[in-house]
Structures are given as structure tokens and as C-alpha cells.
XYZ file of C-alpha atoms in Angstrom:
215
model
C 148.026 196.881 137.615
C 147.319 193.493 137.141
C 144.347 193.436 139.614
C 140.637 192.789 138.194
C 137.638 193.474 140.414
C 134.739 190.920 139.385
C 131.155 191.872 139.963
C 128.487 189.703 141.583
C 127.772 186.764 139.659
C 124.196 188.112 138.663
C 125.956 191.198 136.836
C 127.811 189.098 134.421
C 127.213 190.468 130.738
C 124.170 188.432 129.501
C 125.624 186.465 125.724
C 122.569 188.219 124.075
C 124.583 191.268 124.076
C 126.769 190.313 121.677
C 130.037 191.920 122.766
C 133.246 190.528 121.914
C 135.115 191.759 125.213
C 133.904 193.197 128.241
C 137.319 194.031 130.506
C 136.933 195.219 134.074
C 139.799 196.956 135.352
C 141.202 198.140 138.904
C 144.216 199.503 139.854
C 143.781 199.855 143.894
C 147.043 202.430 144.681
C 144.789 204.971 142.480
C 141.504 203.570 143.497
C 140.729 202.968 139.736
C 137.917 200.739 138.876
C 136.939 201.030 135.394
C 135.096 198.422 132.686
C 135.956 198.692 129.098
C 133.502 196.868 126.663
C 134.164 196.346 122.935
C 130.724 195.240 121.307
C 132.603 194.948 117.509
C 135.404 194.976 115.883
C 134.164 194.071 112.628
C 134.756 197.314 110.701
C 137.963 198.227 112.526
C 139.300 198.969 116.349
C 136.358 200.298 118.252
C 136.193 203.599 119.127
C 134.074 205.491 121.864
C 134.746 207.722 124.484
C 135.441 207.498 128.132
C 133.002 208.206 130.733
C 133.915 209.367 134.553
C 130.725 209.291 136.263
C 129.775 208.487 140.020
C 127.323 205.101 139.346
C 125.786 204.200 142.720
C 127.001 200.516 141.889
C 129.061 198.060 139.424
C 125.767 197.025 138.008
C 124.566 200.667 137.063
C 128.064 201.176 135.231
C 128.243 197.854 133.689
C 124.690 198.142 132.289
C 125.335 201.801 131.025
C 128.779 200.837 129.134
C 127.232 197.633 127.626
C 124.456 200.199 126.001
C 126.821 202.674 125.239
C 129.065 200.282 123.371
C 126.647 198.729 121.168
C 124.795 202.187 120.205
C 128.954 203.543 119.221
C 128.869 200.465 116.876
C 126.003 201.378 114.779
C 127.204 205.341 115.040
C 130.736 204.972 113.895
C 129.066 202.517 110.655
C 126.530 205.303 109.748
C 129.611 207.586 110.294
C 131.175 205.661 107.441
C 134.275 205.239 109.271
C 136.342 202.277 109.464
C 135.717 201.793 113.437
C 133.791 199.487 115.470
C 131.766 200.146 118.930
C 133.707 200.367 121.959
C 132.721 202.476 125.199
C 134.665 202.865 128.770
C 133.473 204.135 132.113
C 135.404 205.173 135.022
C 133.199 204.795 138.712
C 134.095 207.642 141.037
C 133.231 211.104 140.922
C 135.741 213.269 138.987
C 135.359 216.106 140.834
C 137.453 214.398 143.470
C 138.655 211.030 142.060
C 140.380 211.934 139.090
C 144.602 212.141 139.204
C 147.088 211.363 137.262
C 148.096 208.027 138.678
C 144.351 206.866 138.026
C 144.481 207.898 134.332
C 147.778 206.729 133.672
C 146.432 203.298 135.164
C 143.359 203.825 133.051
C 145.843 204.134 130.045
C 148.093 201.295 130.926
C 145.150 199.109 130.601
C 143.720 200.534 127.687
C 146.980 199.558 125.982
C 147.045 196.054 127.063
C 144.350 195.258 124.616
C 146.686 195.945 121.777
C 144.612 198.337 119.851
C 141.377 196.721 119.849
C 139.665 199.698 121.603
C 140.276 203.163 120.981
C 139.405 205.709 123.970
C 137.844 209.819 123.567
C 136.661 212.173 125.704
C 133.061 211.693 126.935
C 131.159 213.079 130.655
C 133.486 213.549 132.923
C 136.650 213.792 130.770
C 138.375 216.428 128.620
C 140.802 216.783 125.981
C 143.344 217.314 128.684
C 142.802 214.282 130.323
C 143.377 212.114 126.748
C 147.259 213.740 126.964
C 147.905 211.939 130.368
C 145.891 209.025 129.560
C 148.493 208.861 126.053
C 151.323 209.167 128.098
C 150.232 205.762 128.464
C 148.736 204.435 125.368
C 148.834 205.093 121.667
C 144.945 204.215 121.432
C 143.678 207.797 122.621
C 142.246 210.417 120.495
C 140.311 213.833 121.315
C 144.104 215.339 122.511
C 144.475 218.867 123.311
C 145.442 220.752 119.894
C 149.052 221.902 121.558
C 149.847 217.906 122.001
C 148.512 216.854 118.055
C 144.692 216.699 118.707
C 141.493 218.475 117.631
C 141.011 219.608 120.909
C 137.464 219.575 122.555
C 135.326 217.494 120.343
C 131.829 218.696 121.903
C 132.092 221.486 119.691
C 131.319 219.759 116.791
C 129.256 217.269 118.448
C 126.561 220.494 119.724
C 126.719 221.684 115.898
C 125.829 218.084 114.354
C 122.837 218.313 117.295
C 121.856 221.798 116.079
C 121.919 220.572 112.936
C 119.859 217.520 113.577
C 117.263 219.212 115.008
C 117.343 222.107 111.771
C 117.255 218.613 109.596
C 114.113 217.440 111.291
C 112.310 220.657 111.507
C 112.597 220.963 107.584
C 111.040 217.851 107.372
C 108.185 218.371 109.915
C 107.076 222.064 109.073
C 108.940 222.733 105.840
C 111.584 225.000 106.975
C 115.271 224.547 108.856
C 114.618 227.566 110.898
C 114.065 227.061 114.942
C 113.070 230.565 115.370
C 110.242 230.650 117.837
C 110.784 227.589 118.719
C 110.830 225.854 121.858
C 113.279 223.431 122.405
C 113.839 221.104 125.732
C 117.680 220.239 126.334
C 118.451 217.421 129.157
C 121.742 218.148 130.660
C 123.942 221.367 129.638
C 127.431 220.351 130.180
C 130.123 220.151 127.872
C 127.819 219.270 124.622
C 124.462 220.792 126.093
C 125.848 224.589 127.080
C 126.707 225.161 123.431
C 123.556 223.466 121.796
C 122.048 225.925 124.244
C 123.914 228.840 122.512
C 123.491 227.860 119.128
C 119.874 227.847 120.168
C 119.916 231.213 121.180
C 121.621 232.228 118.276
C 118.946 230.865 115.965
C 116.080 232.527 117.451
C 114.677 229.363 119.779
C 114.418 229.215 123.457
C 114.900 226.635 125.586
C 113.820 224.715 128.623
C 116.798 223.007 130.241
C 117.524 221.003 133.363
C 120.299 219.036 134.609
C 120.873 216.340 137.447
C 123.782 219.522 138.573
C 122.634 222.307 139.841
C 125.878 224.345 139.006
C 125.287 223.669 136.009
């Protein structure tokens, strides 16, 4: 639990990022390897999900969380909510990395920063996941609704899309209606399968792909 695995010297998070912590975590009896990065804390613990994704290298993961971070900061301050920018990924494919023992790790170390970084769901993970991982942490939200949560937050987040995208036609052609229209969609997973729906629903069609051919 203790164990940290440290990435080439030439991977080190660059000081014009800005981030206040950058934590990489491994816990080698689950095969955990993880990297948390809080980019601020100014307006409050940060808050941003957890991704579980198969990065070909520490590099690829470290560069997407470092992104991922910063962009949660300015999100959660045009949210109006009292939260900074945090972000987590997980390296491994979920399909046949994720257990228990790995997310309980996950959660151990989640709650040795003291509060300072608040973990969701994101790709990869799911409500269900966020009840193990608080077995281990206070800091988790997106719980199922049975254990206290809101359940499955890419609900709303494919209705705020929809609605985005109703916003910006108003302003383009004078209307919020997507009927007839054609509307591309890049990945149709948790959040992209309903925006696909909601498409449907309002008359659109839509072009997808997706780097998962099940889905």
C-alpha cells in the first residue's frame, strides 16, 4: 500500500502545469497502478471522476490526467460549485483488471490525501464501483442510489450535452430544434448511447463511431 511506481524521468509533470499534487499510486498484490492529480484547490476539494482505461504507457496516462484535471477546474467554477479540479486514472483494462482488492487499494489511497481530492465515476467505472471504492474512503461520490447516491450520473451528463447542442443551434439558425439534423457523436458508451437516444427522440440522426466495436 505504501508502494509508489515513478515514471521515467522525462515524464515528470512539467511546473507550467500548475498542479498542486500529482500522486502516483501502486498497490502490486492487486496490480494497481493509478496517478491522481489535483490541479486546484482554491475553491474547495477537487472533484473529478475516475478513469479505468488501458493507456499503452505511464506517459499516455499521465499526460491525459494532467489535461483532465485542469479542464475539471475551470468546469466545477463555471458550475458554481465550491470544488476545485481534480482527475484520477486507473492503467489496465477493466474488462479484466478491475476487482475488488484493486479498488479498495484505489480507495485506501484516495483517502490518504485527507480530502483534498474527491473521486466519481468516469470511462471505465460505474456507480457500483464508487460503493467498494467508499468502503474505503469518505471522498467518493456518484454511489449507487440503494447505498445514498444519485446513481449513474451520465444520465444527466447526455441531457446537459443534448441540451448544449439545442443551446447552440438556437443561436446558429434561430431555433432549439435538431430535427433534420445531422449530428456526429465520438464514442457511445455510457454518456454517448443516451445522447444518441435523445437524438433520436428529437428528430436528428446521427453518425457515430467508437474505438469499440461492441459498442
Amino acid at each position: 500500500m505504501t508502494d509508489v511506481f515513478h515514471p521515467s524521468t522525462d515524464l515528470a509533470p512539467s511546473a507550467s502545469h500548475g498542479h498542486e499534487q500529482v500522486v502516483f499510486c501502486q498497490d502490486r498484490q492487486s496490480g494497481l497502478r493509478a496517478i491522481i492529480a489535483i490541479y486546484s484547490t482554491a475553491l474547495g476539494p477537487s472533484l473529478g471522476g475516475t478513469r479505468f482505461y488501458p493507456y499503452p504507457d505511464e506517459g499516455t496516462a499521465l499526460a491525459d490526467v494532467l489535461n483532465l484535471s485542469r479542464a475539471m477546474a475551470y468546469k466545477n467554477a463555471l458550475a458554481g460549485l465550491d470544488h476545485g479540479g481534480g482527475k484520477a486514472v486507473i492503467i489496465g483494462d477493466p474488462a479484466t483488471h478491475k476487482s475488488e482488492a484493486l479498488l479498495r487499494a484505489y480507495g485506501r489511497f484516495i483517502e490518504s490525501l485527507g480530502g483534498r481530492y474527491i473521486t466519481a465515476c468516469d470511462i471505465g467505472t460505474y456507480s457500483e464501483d464508487m460503493d467498494i471504492i467508499a468502503r474505503e474512503s469518505g471522498h467518493v461520490t456518484g454511489r449507487t442510489v440503494p447505498n445514498g447516491g444519485a446513481g449513474d450520473s451520465s444520465v444527466l451528463t447526455a441531457f446537459g450535452v443534448f441540451q448544449g447542442m439545442r443551446a447552440a443551434a438556437e443561436q446558429r439558425w434561430g431555433s432549439p430544434s435538431l430535427e433534420g439534423r445531422l449530428v456526429g457523436v465520438e464514442g457511445v458508451g455510457k454518456v454517448g448511447r443516451r445522447l444518441v437516444a435523445l437524438l433520436a427522440g428529437a428528430g436528428a440522426s446521427a453518425v457515430i463511431c467508437d474505438v469499440d466495436p461492441g459498442a
